[in-house]
Amino acid sequence: MRHLMVVSIIAFLLSAVVEDAQANVQYSLTDLGTLGTYQCIATAVNDSGQVAGYASFPDGTQHAFLYSNGAATDLGTLYGATRMRATGIDSAGQVVGSGYTKAKGYFAFSYSNGTLSDLGTFPSARYSSAYANAINDSGQVAGMGYTASGAAHGFVCTDGAFTDVGVLPNYPSGSEATAINDSRQVAGYAEDPSGVDRAFLYNNGEMTDLGTLGGASSRANGINDIGQVVGVAATVSSGGHAFLYTSGNMTDLGMLPGCSSTTAEDINNSGQIVGFAYANGFGDYAFVYRDGAMSKLDDLIDPTLGWHLFAANAINDNGCIVGSGVAPGSGQHAYLLTPIPEPSTLALLGIGAVSLFGYAWRRRRA
């Protein structure tokens, strides 16, 4: 009995130590590097942990990258483009984004199995410029191109065929599709003649105005597979607030202490949301919103790493988050955060290990 009590005390102490050590550190951080330059941004992540993004160089050029199996690959260029930005990735590792040349303007591209391709634009487009913003697991791409009249309209590209998502009745000047889910629902924003934006959800050929949080404008940035939409909306009395739109209702996700605005960038199928908050000229702070609460990501990583995370751009269904932050003494890097198991889980594992040790010890004494 005395030995059993000793084992129980050890288990209790071990669980207390583990829980204290892990109380605030909820994510491990992987530095994705910079492609050898001073600034790198991760924009998208799939459920396998592959990451897309782009790096900016001192001469003004930008290179798209794919991070996979522990290494970042420069995706190269089309048409001698000086700027290549990757903005979306699907479960197969296909990347989409936009490039720029002086002669052509912006063009939408895809990258798959080492090959870059021009996605094209509307068949009757007045201008050749196009942007690709997101891709779903069926390879359908959401973005923006120009119609025959020269108006900017959001599109869905399926196997090279472009569907115009149209505009909202009170926001006729143009639209942009920013996100797409596996049910081909699209989120984005439309614009009125004065430049005011309004978030929309496009589903089965119909565009729905998502409204605001009392102010004039809103933008949708992300959507999950059950049709929940996130973005930023103006309020009556303060700056923009991050929102969650679900089942016809827009919910204000609130504010981080000391900040003046928040923007939600992405949402996964568990309803976890990521984005950033702006702190009255003192910088941005990446956040995660879970279980009804918004948390600064700086507070959820190991403080001894010395990182400041100022943007969270995407989250996958495993809870992995990507964005950009400032690494100690080395500029702006892209990062990947991976959730660490709950402290209670680790404590239980410790208790189990000690209990098994105690059982084995008692067996040897018997």
mmCIF file of N, CA, C and O in Angstrom, residues 2-3 357-366:
data_model
loop_
_atom_site.group_PDB
_atom_site.id
_atom_site.type_symbol
_atom_site.label_atom_id
_atom_site.label_comp_id
_atom_site.label_asym_id
_atom_site.label_seq_id
_atom_site.Cartn_x
_atom_site.Cartn_y
_atom_site.Cartn_z
ATOM 1 N N ARG A 2 1.979 1.206 0.771
ATOM 2 C CA ARG A 2 2.873 2.348 0.845
ATOM 3 C C ARG A 2 3.459 2.663 -0.528
ATOM 4 O O ARG A 2 3.572 3.804 -0.936
ATOM 5 N N HIS A 3 3.839 1.588 -1.246
ATOM 6 C CA HIS A 3 4.419 1.793 -2.568
ATOM 7 C C HIS A 3 3.387 2.365 -3.542
ATOM 8 O O HIS A 3 3.716 3.186 -4.403
ATOM 9 N N PHE A 357 4.591 1.538 -14.571
ATOM 10 C CA PHE A 357 5.851 1.275 -13.889
ATOM 11 C C PHE A 357 5.589 0.690 -12.506
ATOM 12 O O PHE A 357 6.217 -0.281 -12.088
ATOM 13 N N GLY A 358 4.610 1.307 -11.816
ATOM 14 C CA GLY A 358 4.287 0.812 -10.473
ATOM 15 C C GLY A 358 3.765 -0.606 -10.500
ATOM 16 O O GLY A 358 4.128 -1.431 -9.652
ATOM 17 N N TYR A 359 2.931 -0.900 -11.489
ATOM 18 C CA TYR A 359 2.387 -2.248 -11.607
ATOM 19 C C TYR A 359 3.504 -3.256 -11.861
ATOM 20 O O TYR A 359 3.582 -4.304 -11.234
ATOM 21 N N ALA A 360 4.401 -2.900 -12.800
ATOM 22 C CA ALA A 360 5.508 -3.807 -13.111
ATOM 23 C C ALA A 360 6.407 -4.001 -11.897
ATOM 24 O O ALA A 360 6.882 -5.107 -11.620
ATOM 25 N N TRP A 361 6.640 -2.933 -11.121
ATOM 26 C CA TRP A 361 7.502 -3.017 -9.939
ATOM 27 C C TRP A 361 6.884 -3.939 -8.898
ATOM 28 O O TRP A 361 7.554 -4.769 -8.299
ATOM 29 N N ARG A 362 5.548 -3.814 -8.741
ATOM 30 C CA ARG A 362 4.863 -4.660 -7.759
ATOM 31 C C ARG A 362 4.900 -6.111 -8.183
ATOM 32 O O ARG A 362 5.040 -7.022 -7.363
ATOM 33 N N ARG A 363 4.797 -6.355 -9.502
ATOM 34 C CA ARG A 363 4.843 -7.726 -10.017
ATOM 35 C C ARG A 363 6.209 -8.340 -9.711
ATOM 36 O O ARG A 363 6.314 -9.522 -9.355
ATOM 37 N N ARG A 364 7.267 -7.523 -9.846
ATOM 38 C CA ARG A 364 8.594 -8.058 -9.591
ATOM 39 C C ARG A 364 8.790 -8.362 -8.095
ATOM 40 O O ARG A 364 9.488 -9.279 -7.722
ATOM 41 N N ARG A 365 8.136 -7.575 -7.227
ATOM 42 C CA ARG A 365 8.262 -7.772 -5.790
ATOM 43 C C ARG A 365 7.450 -8.962 -5.319
ATOM 44 O O ARG A 365 7.729 -9.547 -4.288
ATOM 45 N N ALA A 366 6.401 -9.295 -6.083
ATOM 46 C CA ALA A 366 5.503 -10.385 -5.639
ATOM 47 C C ALA A 366 6.189 -11.762 -5.698
ATOM 48 O O ALA A 366 7.068 -11.979 -6.495
#
